[in-house]
Coordinates of C-alpha atoms in Angstrom, one line a residue:
X13 CA 25.1 3.4 -2.0
X14 CA 27.0 6.6 -1.4
X15 CA 30.7 7.1 -1.3
X16 CA 31.5 9.1 1.9
X17 CA 34.0 11.5 0.3
X18 CA 31.4 12.7 -2.2
X19 CA 28.9 13.7 0.6
X20 CA 31.6 14.9 2.9
X21 CA 32.8 17.4 0.3
X22 CA 29.4 18.9 -0.1
X23 CA 28.2 18.8 3.5
X24 CA 31.3 19.6 5.4
X25 CA 31.5 16.5 7.6
X26 CA 35.1 15.6 8.5
X27 CA 34.8 11.8 9.3
X28 CA 32.6 8.8 8.6
X29 CA 31.6 8.8 12.2
X30 CA 30.1 12.3 12.1
X31 CA 28.2 11.4 9.0
X32 CA 26.8 8.3 10.7
X33 CA 25.8 10.3 13.8
X34 CA 23.8 12.6 11.6
X35 CA 22.3 9.9 9.4
X36 CA 21.1 8.0 12.5
X37 CA 18.4 10.8 12.7
X38 CA 16.9 10.0 9.4
X39 CA 18.5 6.9 7.8
X40 CA 20.0 3.5 8.6
X41 CA 23.6 3.5 7.2
X42 CA 26.1 0.7 7.0
X43 CA 29.4 0.2 5.2
X44 CA 30.1 -2.1 2.3
X45 CA 32.2 -2.2 -0.8
X46 CA 31.9 -3.1 -4.5
X47 CA 33.9 -6.3 -3.9
X48 CA 31.7 -7.3 -1.0
X49 CA 28.5 -6.8 -3.0
X50 CA 29.7 -8.8 -6.0
X51 CA 31.0 -11.5 -3.6
X52 CA 27.5 -11.9 -2.0
X53 CA 25.6 -11.8 -5.3
X54 CA 27.9 -13.7 -7.7
X55 CA 30.6 -15.5 -5.5
X56 CA 34.2 -14.8 -4.5
X57 CA 35.6 -15.7 -8.0
X58 CA 33.6 -12.9 -9.7
X59 CA 34.6 -10.4 -7.0
X60 CA 38.3 -10.9 -7.7
X61 CA 39.8 -7.5 -8.8
X62 CA 36.8 -5.5 -7.7
X63 CA 37.2 -2.2 -5.7
X64 CA 37.7 -2.3 -1.9
X65 CA 36.7 1.4 -1.6
X66 CA 34.3 1.8 1.4
X67 CA 30.8 2.6 0.3
X68 CA 28.1 3.8 2.7
X69 CA 24.8 2.1 1.9
X70 CA 21.9 4.1 3.3
X71 CA 18.4 2.8 3.7
X72 CA 15.8 5.5 3.5
X73 CA 12.1 5.3 4.4
X74 CA 10.0 3.8 1.6
X75 CA 7.9 7.0 1.4
X76 CA 10.8 9.4 1.1
X77 CA 11.0 9.5 -2.7
X78 CA 13.1 12.7 -2.5
X79 CA 16.0 10.8 -0.9
X80 CA 16.3 8.1 -3.6
X81 CA 19.0 9.9 -5.5
X82 CA 22.3 11.6 -4.5
X83 CA 20.9 15.0 -5.5
X84 CA 18.0 14.8 -3.0
X85 CA 20.1 13.2 -0.3
X86 CA 22.8 15.8 -0.4
X87 CA 20.2 18.6 -0.6
X88 CA 18.5 17.2 2.4
X89 CA 21.8 17.1 4.3
X90 CA 22.7 20.6 3.4
X91 CA 19.3 22.0 4.5
X92 CA 19.5 20.0 7.7
X93 CA 22.9 21.4 8.5
X94 CA 21.6 24.9 7.6
X95 CA 24.2 25.4 4.9
X96 CA 21.4 26.3 2.3
X97 CA 17.8 27.2 2.5
X98 CA 15.1 24.8 1.1
X99 CA 14.9 25.5 -2.6
X100 CA 11.7 27.0 -4.1
X101 CA 10.6 25.0 -7.1
X102 CA 8.9 26.9 -9.9
X103 CA 7.2 25.9 -13.1
X104 CA 7.5 28.3 -16.0
X105 CA 5.8 28.7 -19.3
X106 CA 8.1 28.2 -22.4
X107 CA 9.2 31.1 -24.5
X108 CA 7.8 29.5 -27.6
X109 CA 5.0 27.0 -28.1
X110 CA 4.2 24.8 -25.2
X111 CA 4.8 21.0 -25.6
X112 CA 1.5 19.2 -25.8
X113 CA 0.6 15.5 -25.0
X114 CA -2.7 14.3 -26.4
X115 CA -4.4 11.3 -24.8
X116 CA -6.8 9.3 -27.0
X117 CA -9.8 7.2 -25.8
X118 CA -8.1 3.9 -26.8
X119 CA -5.9 4.1 -23.7
X120 CA -8.9 4.1 -21.3
X121 CA -8.9 0.4 -20.5
X122 CA -5.1 -0.1 -20.5
X123 CA -3.2 2.9 -18.9
X124 CA -5.6 5.9 -19.0
X125 CA -3.4 8.6 -17.4
X126 CA -0.4 10.5 -18.5
X127 CA 1.5 13.6 -17.3
X128 CA 4.5 15.4 -18.8
X129 CA 7.1 18.1 -18.3
X130 CA 10.3 19.5 -19.8
X131 CA 13.7 20.1 -18.2
X132 CA 15.1 22.9 -20.4
X133 CA 18.8 23.6 -20.8
X134 CA 20.0 20.9 -18.4
X135 CA 23.7 20.1 -18.1
X136 CA 24.5 16.4 -17.7
X137 CA 27.8 14.9 -16.6
X138 CA 28.5 11.2 -16.5
X139 CA 27.7 11.0 -12.8
X140 CA 24.6 13.2 -13.2
X141 CA 23.4 11.1 -16.1
X142 CA 23.9 7.8 -14.1
X143 CA 22.0 9.3 -11.1
X144 CA 19.2 10.4 -13.4
X145 CA 18.8 6.8 -14.8
X146 CA 19.2 5.3 -11.4
X147 CA 16.4 7.4 -9.9
X148 CA 14.0 6.3 -12.5
X149 CA 14.7 2.7 -11.8
X150 CA 14.3 3.2 -8.0
X151 CA 11.0 4.9 -8.5
X152 CA 9.9 2.1 -10.8
X153 CA 10.6 -0.4 -8.0
X154 CA 9.1 1.8 -5.3
X155 CA 6.1 4.0 -5.8
X156 CA 5.5 2.8 -9.4
X157 CA 5.1 -0.8 -8.1
X158 CA 7.4 -2.3 -10.7
X159 CA 5.8 -0.2 -13.5
X160 CA 2.3 -1.5 -12.8
X161 CA 1.0 1.8 -11.5
X162 CA 3.4 4.2 -13.3
X163 CA 6.0 4.0 -16.0
X164 CA 8.5 6.7 -16.7
X165 CA 9.8 7.7 -20.1
X166 CA 12.6 10.3 -20.7
X167 CA 13.5 11.6 -24.1
X168 CA 15.8 14.0 -25.9
X169 CA 13.4 16.7 -26.9
X170 CA 15.7 18.0 -29.7
X171 CA 15.2 14.8 -31.6
X172 CA 11.4 15.0 -31.6
X173 CA 8.7 17.2 -32.9
X174 CA 5.5 17.9 -30.9
X175 CA 2.6 17.7 -30.3
X176 CA 2.8 14.1 -28.9
X177 CA 0.0 11.5 -29.0
X178 CA -0.6 8.9 -26.4
X179 CA -2.8 6.2 -27.9
X180 CA -3.2 2.4 -28.0
X181 CA -2.9 0.1 -31.0
X182 CA -2.9 -3.5 -31.9
X183 CA 0.6 -5.1 -31.3
X184 CA 1.0 -5.9 -34.9
X185 CA 0.4 -2.2 -35.9
X186 CA 3.2 -0.9 -33.6
X187 CA 6.7 -1.0 -35.2
X188 CA 9.8 0.9 -34.0
X189 CA 13.5 0.6 -33.1
X190 CA 13.6 0.0 -29.3
X191 CA 16.2 1.3 -27.0
X192 CA 19.7 0.0 -27.7
X193 CA 18.6 -2.1 -30.7
X194 CA 19.8 -1.6 -34.3
X195 CA 16.6 -2.7 -36.2
X196 CA 12.9 -2.2 -36.0
X197 CA 10.6 -4.7 -34.4
X198 CA 6.8 -5.1 -34.1
X199 CA 5.4 -5.1 -30.6
X200 CA 4.7 -8.8 -30.8
X201 CA 8.3 -9.5 -31.8
X202 CA 9.6 -7.4 -28.9
X203 CA 7.4 -9.2 -26.4
X204 CA 9.0 -12.5 -27.5
X205 CA 12.5 -11.1 -27.4
X206 CA 12.2 -9.6 -24.0
X207 CA 10.9 -12.9 -22.5
X208 CA 14.5 -13.8 -22.1
X209 CA 15.7 -10.4 -20.9
X210 CA 16.6 -10.5 -17.2
X211 CA 15.4 -6.9 -16.6
X212 CA 12.3 -6.4 -18.9
X213 CA 10.7 -9.9 -18.6
X214 CA 9.3 -8.9 -15.2
X215 CA 7.1 -6.2 -16.8
X216 CA 5.7 -8.0 -19.8
X217 CA 2.7 -9.4 -17.9
X218 CA 1.3 -5.9 -17.5
X219 CA 0.2 -5.5 -21.1
X220 CA 1.0 -8.8 -22.9
X221 CA -2.6 -10.1 -22.7
X222 CA -4.2 -6.8 -23.7
X223 CA -5.8 -6.5 -27.2
X224 CA -4.2 -3.1 -27.5
X225 CA -0.7 -1.9 -26.4
X226 CA -0.1 1.7 -25.3
X227 CA 2.3 3.8 -27.4
X228 CA 3.4 7.4 -27.7
X229 CA 4.2 9.1 -31.0
X230 CA 5.4 12.5 -32.0
X231 CA 3.9 14.6 -34.8
X232 CA 6.1 12.8 -37.4
X233 CA 5.0 9.3 -36.3
X234 CA 8.3 8.6 -34.4
X235 CA 7.7 6.3 -31.4
X236 CA 8.8 7.7 -28.1
X237 CA 8.0 4.7 -26.0
X238 CA 5.8 1.7 -25.6
X239 CA 5.0 2.0 -21.9
X240 CA 5.6 0.3 -19.5
X241 CA 8.0 -1.9 -21.5
X242 CA 10.6 0.1 -23.4
X243 CA 11.5 3.5 -24.9
X244 CA 12.3 4.1 -28.5
X245 CA 16.0 4.4 -29.5
X246 CA 15.4 7.5 -31.6
X247 CA 14.8 9.8 -28.6
X248 CA 17.2 8.2 -26.1
X249 CA 18.9 10.7 -23.8
X250 CA 22.7 10.9 -23.5
X251 CA 25.2 12.9 -21.6
X252 CA 25.0 15.5 -24.3
X253 CA 21.2 15.9 -24.1
X254 CA 20.2 19.5 -23.4
X255 CA 16.4 19.4 -23.3
X256 CA 14.6 16.4 -21.7
X257 CA 11.0 15.6 -22.3
X258 CA 9.6 13.5 -19.4
X259 CA 6.3 11.5 -19.7
X260 CA 4.8 9.3 -17.0
X261 CA 1.9 7.0 -18.0
X262 CA 0.0 4.8 -15.6
X263 CA -3.2 3.5 -13.9
X264 CA -2.9 5.8 -10.9
X265 CA -3.2 9.5 -11.6
X266 CA -2.0 10.7 -8.2
X267 CA 1.1 8.6 -8.2
X268 CA 1.9 9.6 -11.8
X269 CA 1.9 13.3 -10.6
X270 CA 4.1 12.5 -7.6
X271 CA 6.6 10.6 -9.7
X272 CA 6.8 13.5 -12.2
X273 CA 7.3 16.0 -9.4
X274 CA 10.1 14.0 -7.8
X275 CA 12.1 13.7 -11.0
X276 CA 11.9 17.3 -12.1
X277 CA 12.5 18.7 -8.6
X278 CA 15.6 16.5 -8.1
X279 CA 17.2 17.3 -11.4
X280 CA 16.0 20.9 -12.1
X281 CA 19.1 21.8 -10.0
X282 CA 21.2 21.2 -13.2
X283 CA 19.1 23.4 -15.4
X284 CA 20.3 26.8 -16.6
X285 CA 17.6 28.4 -14.4
X286 CA 18.0 26.3 -11.3
X287 CA 14.9 24.7 -9.8
X288 CA 12.6 25.8 -12.6
X289 CA 10.7 23.4 -14.7
X290 CA 9.0 24.0 -18.1
X291 CA 5.3 23.1 -18.1
X292 CA 3.7 20.7 -20.7
X293 CA 0.1 20.6 -21.6
X294 CA -1.9 17.3 -21.4
X295 CA -5.1 17.0 -23.3
X296 CA -7.4 14.3 -21.9
X297 CA -10.0 12.4 -24.0
X298 CA -12.9 14.5 -22.6
X299 CA -11.2 17.6 -24.0
X300 CA -10.0 19.0 -20.7
X301 CA -6.6 20.6 -20.6
X302 CA -4.1 20.3 -17.7
X303 CA -0.6 21.6 -17.3
X304 CA 2.1 19.6 -15.5
X305 CA 4.1 19.4 -13.3
X306 CA 1.8 20.7 -10.6
X307 CA 4.7 21.5 -8.1
X308 CA 1.9 22.3 -5.6
X309 CA 2.8 23.9 -2.3
X310 CA 0.3 23.7 0.6
X311 CA 0.2 24.9 4.2
X312 CA -0.7 23.0 7.3
X313 CA -1.3 24.2 10.8
X314 CA -0.1 22.4 13.9
X315 CA 0.0 23.4 17.5
X316 CA 3.4 23.5 19.3
X317 CA 1.9 22.0 22.5
X318 CA 0.6 19.0 20.4
X319 CA 4.1 18.4 19.1
X320 CA 5.6 18.5 22.5
X321 CA 3.0 16.3 23.9
X322 CA 3.2 13.6 21.2
X323 CA 7.0 13.6 21.1
X324 CA 7.5 13.9 24.8
X325 CA 9.7 17.0 24.8
X326 CA 9.5 20.6 26.0
X327 CA 10.6 23.0 23.2
X328 CA 9.4 26.5 22.4
X329 CA 7.3 27.1 19.3
X330 CA 10.3 28.9 17.7
X331 CA 12.6 26.0 18.2
X332 CA 10.1 23.5 16.9
X333 CA 9.6 25.7 13.8
X334 CA 13.4 25.7 13.3
X335 CA 13.5 21.9 13.6
X336 CA 10.8 21.5 11.0
X337 CA 12.6 24.0 8.6
X338 CA 15.7 21.9 8.9
X339 CA 13.6 18.9 7.6
X340 CA 12.7 20.9 4.4
X341 CA 9.4 22.0 5.9
X342 CA 9.5 25.8 6.0
X343 CA 7.8 26.8 9.2
X344 CA 7.0 29.9 11.2
X345 CA 5.1 30.7 14.4
X346 CA 1.9 32.7 13.9
X347 CA -1.3 33.6 15.7
X348 CA -1.3 33.2 19.5
X349 CA 2.3 32.1 19.5
X350 CA 1.4 28.4 19.8
X351 CA 0.4 27.8 16.2
X352 CA 3.1 26.8 13.7
X353 CA 2.4 27.2 10.0
X354 CA 4.2 24.6 7.9
X355 CA 4.7 24.8 4.2
X356 CA 4.7 21.4 2.5
X357 CA 6.9 21.4 -0.7
X358 CA 6.2 19.2 -3.7
X359 CA 9.1 17.0 -2.8
X360 CA 7.4 15.8 0.4
X361 CA 4.4 13.7 -0.8
X362 CA 4.9 11.7 2.4
X363 CA 3.4 14.5 4.5
X364 CA -0.3 13.7 4.6
X365 CA -1.4 14.4 8.2
X366 CA -0.3 16.5 11.2
X367 CA 1.2 13.3 12.7
X368 CA 3.7 13.2 9.8
X369 CA 4.8 16.7 10.7
X370 CA 5.2 15.7 14.3
X371 CA 7.3 12.7 13.3
X372 CA 9.6 15.0 11.3
X373 CA 10.0 17.2 14.4
X374 CA 10.9 14.2 16.4
X375 CA 13.5 13.1 13.8
X376 CA 15.1 16.5 13.7
X377 CA 15.2 16.7 17.5
X378 CA 16.8 13.3 17.6
X379 CA 15.2 10.2 19.0
X380 CA 18.2 9.6 21.3
X381 CA 17.8 13.0 22.8
X382 CA 14.2 12.4 24.0
X383 CA 14.3 11.6 27.7
X384 CA 12.7 8.4 28.8
X385 CA 10.0 9.0 31.4
X386 CA 7.4 6.9 33.1
X387 CA 3.8 7.4 32.0
X388 CA 1.9 9.9 34.2
X389 CA -1.2 7.8 34.2
X390 CA -1.4 4.9 36.6
X391 CA -3.3 2.0 34.9
X392 CA -3.4 -1.7 35.3
X393 CA -4.0 -3.8 32.2
X394 CA -7.0 -6.1 32.3
X395 CA -8.7 -8.5 29.9
X396 CA -11.7 -7.3 28.1
X397 CA -14.7 -8.8 29.9
X398 CA -16.3 -10.4 26.8
X399 CA -13.0 -12.0 25.8
X400 CA -12.5 -13.3 29.4
X401 CA -16.0 -14.9 29.3
X402 CA -15.2 -16.4 25.9
X403 CA -12.0 -17.9 27.1
X404 CA -13.7 -19.5 30.1
X405 CA -16.4 -20.9 27.9
X406 CA -13.8 -22.4 25.5
X407 CA -12.2 -24.3 28.4
X408 CA -15.6 -25.8 29.5
X409 CA -16.6 -26.6 25.9
X410 CA -13.4 -28.5 25.5
X411 CA -13.9 -30.2 28.9
X412 CA -17.3 -31.4 27.5
X413 CA -15.5 -33.2 24.7
X414 CA -16.0 -30.7 21.9
X415 CA -13.1 -29.6 19.6
X416 CA -12.8 -25.9 18.8
X417 CA -12.7 -24.8 15.1
X418 CA -11.5 -21.5 13.8
X419 CA -13.1 -20.6 10.5
X420 CA -13.1 -17.7 8.1
X421 CA -15.1 -14.6 8.9
X422 CA -16.1 -14.3 5.2
X423 CA -18.2 -16.8 3.3
X424 CA -20.3 -17.1 0.1
X425 CA -23.9 -15.9 -0.1
X426 CA -25.0 -19.4 -0.7
X427 CA -23.5 -20.6 2.6
X428 CA -25.6 -18.2 4.8
X429 CA -28.7 -18.3 2.6
X430 CA -29.5 -21.0 0.1
X431 CA -27.9 -23.9 2.0
X432 CA -29.7 -22.9 5.1
X433 CA -33.1 -22.4 3.4
X434 CA -33.1 -18.6 3.9
X435 CA -33.3 -15.6 1.6
X436 CA -30.2 -13.5 1.4
X437 CA -32.1 -10.3 2.0
X438 CA -33.3 -11.6 5.3
X439 CA -29.8 -12.2 6.6
X440 CA -28.8 -8.6 7.0
X441 CA -25.4 -9.6 5.7
X442 CA -22.6 -7.2 4.9
X443 CA -21.5 -7.6 1.2
X444 CA -17.9 -7.3 0.0
X445 CA -17.9 -4.8 -2.9
X446 CA -15.1 -6.5 -4.8
X447 CA -14.8 -10.1 -3.7
X448 CA -11.7 -12.0 -5.1
X449 CA -13.5 -15.3 -5.0
X450 CA -17.0 -16.7 -4.8
X451 CA -16.1 -18.1 -1.4
X452 CA -15.6 -14.7 0.2
X453 CA -18.7 -12.6 -0.8
X454 CA -20.2 -11.6 2.5
X455 CA -19.3 -11.4 6.2
X456 CA -20.8 -14.3 8.0
X457 CA -24.1 -13.8 9.9
X458 CA -23.8 -17.2 11.6
X459 CA -21.0 -19.5 12.6
X460 CA -22.7 -22.5 11.2
X461 CA -21.4 -22.5 7.6
X462 CA -17.8 -22.6 8.8
X463 CA -18.4 -25.6 11.1
X464 CA -20.3 -27.4 8.4
X465 CA -17.5 -26.9 5.9
X466 CA -15.1 -28.2 8.5
X467 CA -17.2 -31.4 8.9
X468 CA -17.4 -31.8 5.1
X469 CA -13.6 -31.6 4.9
X470 CA -13.2 -34.2 7.7
X471 CA -15.8 -36.8 6.7
X472 CA -13.2 -39.6 6.8
X473 CA -12.4 -38.9 10.4
X474 CA -13.8 -41.4 13.0
X475 CA -17.3 -40.6 14.2
X476 CA -18.6 -38.8 16.1
X477 CA -17.4 -35.3 15.3
X478 CA -18.1 -32.8 18.0
X479 CA -17.1 -29.2 17.0
X480 CA -17.7 -25.8 18.4
X481 CA -16.7 -22.2 17.7
X482 CA -17.0 -19.0 19.7
X483 CA -16.3 -16.0 17.6
X484 CA -17.8 -12.8 16.1
X485 CA -20.5 -12.5 13.4
X486 CA -21.3 -9.2 11.5
X487 CA -24.8 -7.7 11.0
X488 CA -25.9 -4.5 9.4
X489 CA -26.7 -1.8 11.9
X490 CA -27.6 1.7 10.6
X491 CA -27.2 3.2 14.1
X492 CA -23.4 2.6 13.9
X493 CA -21.0 4.9 12.2
X494 CA -19.6 2.1 10.1
X495 CA -23.1 0.7 9.3
X496 CA -22.4 -2.7 10.9
X497 CA -22.0 -4.3 14.3
X498 CA -20.2 -7.4 15.7
X499 CA -21.9 -9.9 17.9
X500 CA -20.1 -12.7 19.8
X501 CA -21.8 -16.1 19.0
X502 CA -21.3 -19.6 20.2
X503 CA -22.1 -22.6 17.9
X504 CA -21.7 -26.3 18.5
X505 CA -22.5 -29.3 16.2
X506 CA -22.6 -33.0 16.8
X507 CA -22.1 -35.2 13.7
X508 CA -22.8 -39.0 13.9
X509 CA -24.9 -41.8 12.4
X510 CA -27.5 -41.0 15.0
X511 CA -28.8 -37.5 15.7
X512 CA -27.5 -37.3 19.3
X513 CA -30.0 -34.6 20.2
X514 CA -29.6 -35.5 23.9
X515 CA -25.9 -34.7 23.7
X516 CA -26.5 -31.2 22.3
X517 CA -29.3 -30.7 24.8
X518 CA -27.0 -31.6 27.6
X519 CA -24.4 -29.2 26.3
X520 CA -27.0 -26.4 26.2
X521 CA -27.9 -27.1 29.8
X522 CA -24.2 -27.0 30.8
X523 CA -23.7 -23.7 29.0
X524 CA -26.7 -22.2 30.7
X525 CA -25.5 -23.4 34.1
X526 CA -22.1 -21.8 33.5
X527 CA -23.7 -18.6 32.5
X528 CA -26.0 -18.7 35.6
X529 CA -29.1 -18.7 33.5
X530 CA -31.9 -20.7 35.2
X531 CA -34.4 -22.9 33.3
X532 CA -37.9 -21.4 32.9
X533 CA -39.1 -18.2 31.2
X534 CA -40.7 -16.8 34.3
X535 CA -37.4 -16.5 36.1
X536 CA -35.8 -14.7 33.2
X537 CA -34.2 -17.9 32.1
X538 CA -34.5 -20.1 29.0
X539 CA -37.1 -22.5 27.7
X540 CA -37.3 -24.8 24.7
X541 CA -40.2 -24.3 22.3
X542 CA -41.2 -25.8 19.0
X543 CA -40.0 -23.9 15.9
X544 CA -40.6 -24.6 12.2
X545 CA -37.6 -26.3 10.6
X546 CA -36.0 -27.4 13.9
X547 CA -37.0 -29.5 16.8
X548 CA -37.0 -26.4 19.0
X549 CA -35.5 -23.1 19.7
X550 CA -34.2 -21.4 22.9
X551 CA -35.9 -18.4 24.2
X552 CA -33.3 -16.3 26.1
X553 CA -32.7 -12.5 26.2
X554 CA -32.0 -13.1 22.5
X555 CA -32.8 -16.1 20.3
X556 CA -30.9 -19.3 19.8
X557 CA -31.4 -22.5 18.0
X558 CA -31.4 -26.2 19.1
X559 CA -32.3 -29.0 16.8
X560 CA -31.5 -31.7 14.2
X561 CA -30.7 -30.9 10.5
X562 CA -32.9 -32.3 7.8
X563 CA -31.4 -34.7 5.3
X564 CA -31.6 -32.1 2.5
X565 CA -29.6 -29.5 4.5
X566 CA -27.0 -32.1 5.4
X567 CA -26.6 -33.1 1.7
X568 CA -26.3 -29.5 0.6
X569 CA -23.2 -29.3 2.8
X570 CA -21.9 -32.6 1.5
X571 CA -22.1 -34.2 5.0
X572 CA -23.3 -37.6 3.8
X573 CA -23.9 -40.8 5.7
X574 CA -24.6 -39.2 9.1
X575 CA -26.9 -36.7 10.9
X576 CA -26.2 -33.3 12.5
X577 CA -27.4 -31.9 15.7
X578 CA -27.0 -28.1 16.3
X579 CA -26.8 -25.8 19.2
X580 CA -26.4 -22.1 18.2
X581 CA -26.6 -19.4 20.9
X582 CA -26.8 -15.8 19.9
X583 CA -25.3 -12.7 21.5
X584 CA -23.1 -13.8 24.4
X585 CA -23.1 -11.0 27.0
X586 CA -21.1 -10.5 30.1

């Protein structure tokens, strides 16, 4: 929530309306007040006496981490209004010994990554300090995924002595005075205390069942933090803090680096040397040394005609480059006059592809300024032929008295192999690399398992059960770029005390009649021939099965007390 007067003084806007007009390009603003917020959250009684000052609450895109604090938001407004140029963020080596963070092997199975940096000679005020803390919390809830991926720790460097060690120990071996506590506790005691804490209880599950807890020490054995739960009280920062040591630990190395870059770029503005960050050295367990923050700049090339085409505008390359520069993406026209070179700063981790640059050009141009036009291509929408045929078959299957079932596309290996008397290697099944349950290990190679499970779950229903499904199965295919191919299959089952083979046979004939496939092989039609394991199989352009299940197969699927007849047609073509 941003108070209008605070932004207005910096950006030179004269009324709330003009601010809203600008914000509509990038943000979704609406007004509220402290009294209104408390009233909604805690009731009217609690809101009595609260301030009625108008606040502007601005929702920013989830991937714009640089706009999560007042500093980044105001800076973005100033650059957009061309009051300032996009700052150049630099990392510098310290005049003395570089701060070092050593990661031990014990952290590998808990939170294996850590990055660090130093904000030297920073000047806090009450508002700046509050914004600094608020940004950390917003990042924790956003990119850090509630501290599961990354946890941020900020410390008063003048109270500590490097080098620092990031390790993992048994909870009973960790003892320190946590933030805002007056006595020391072991890690086990802290976990019990924080179970009733409204804020910290949500993060305990991340490490509470681990045999070792992560912890960071300085060279004197002082605990900086026990990530991702709590920092130590010894090194807590205050308004008077001059040098801030920032560490980010986590399970995602890329996101840890992004989080560190965002924090230091947003608040290096208050350092004695603006927009400069002191590097820190991180020693990984394999002995490799890395310095952070990276503050990496990179350049992307995008064609002006591509931007115009995708956005639906007609702007010169020079104007497009100017629009992108106003979005903190320094750009210039190069080459043949149609190429735009765009510099991506470390604050814009959301720029991944050329389409992201095009989107920013559209935002800067203003969505409301894009003229609505009719498409130049004249097309008429039409149903995909295979889907049209499928829908027609569904109607006729239902007219024949069969009920359609919709089953999962994933199943267990046992469903498509053991229970059907086949070897898993012969099924050409696509295997899931990290299945969450044993029920979803492979993509189905036949529709049969799903129908049999449906019957098993509805055994108490009055007999007979007549079910069918028309859907896709997945088979390995090395000729495809994804290594697999979908086929549209039809499967129908009849479940009763008697086999009912004649019912399934009649359904087959009806399907063939609808598909205009004549009986007899000589005419390119279908014929029923004997096949091992079934009463017969159908010879079409591709194979299908028709028959009665054996008692053993029925029992494997827990379909007791009745018999099953099957009609399974492969590869429905238009």
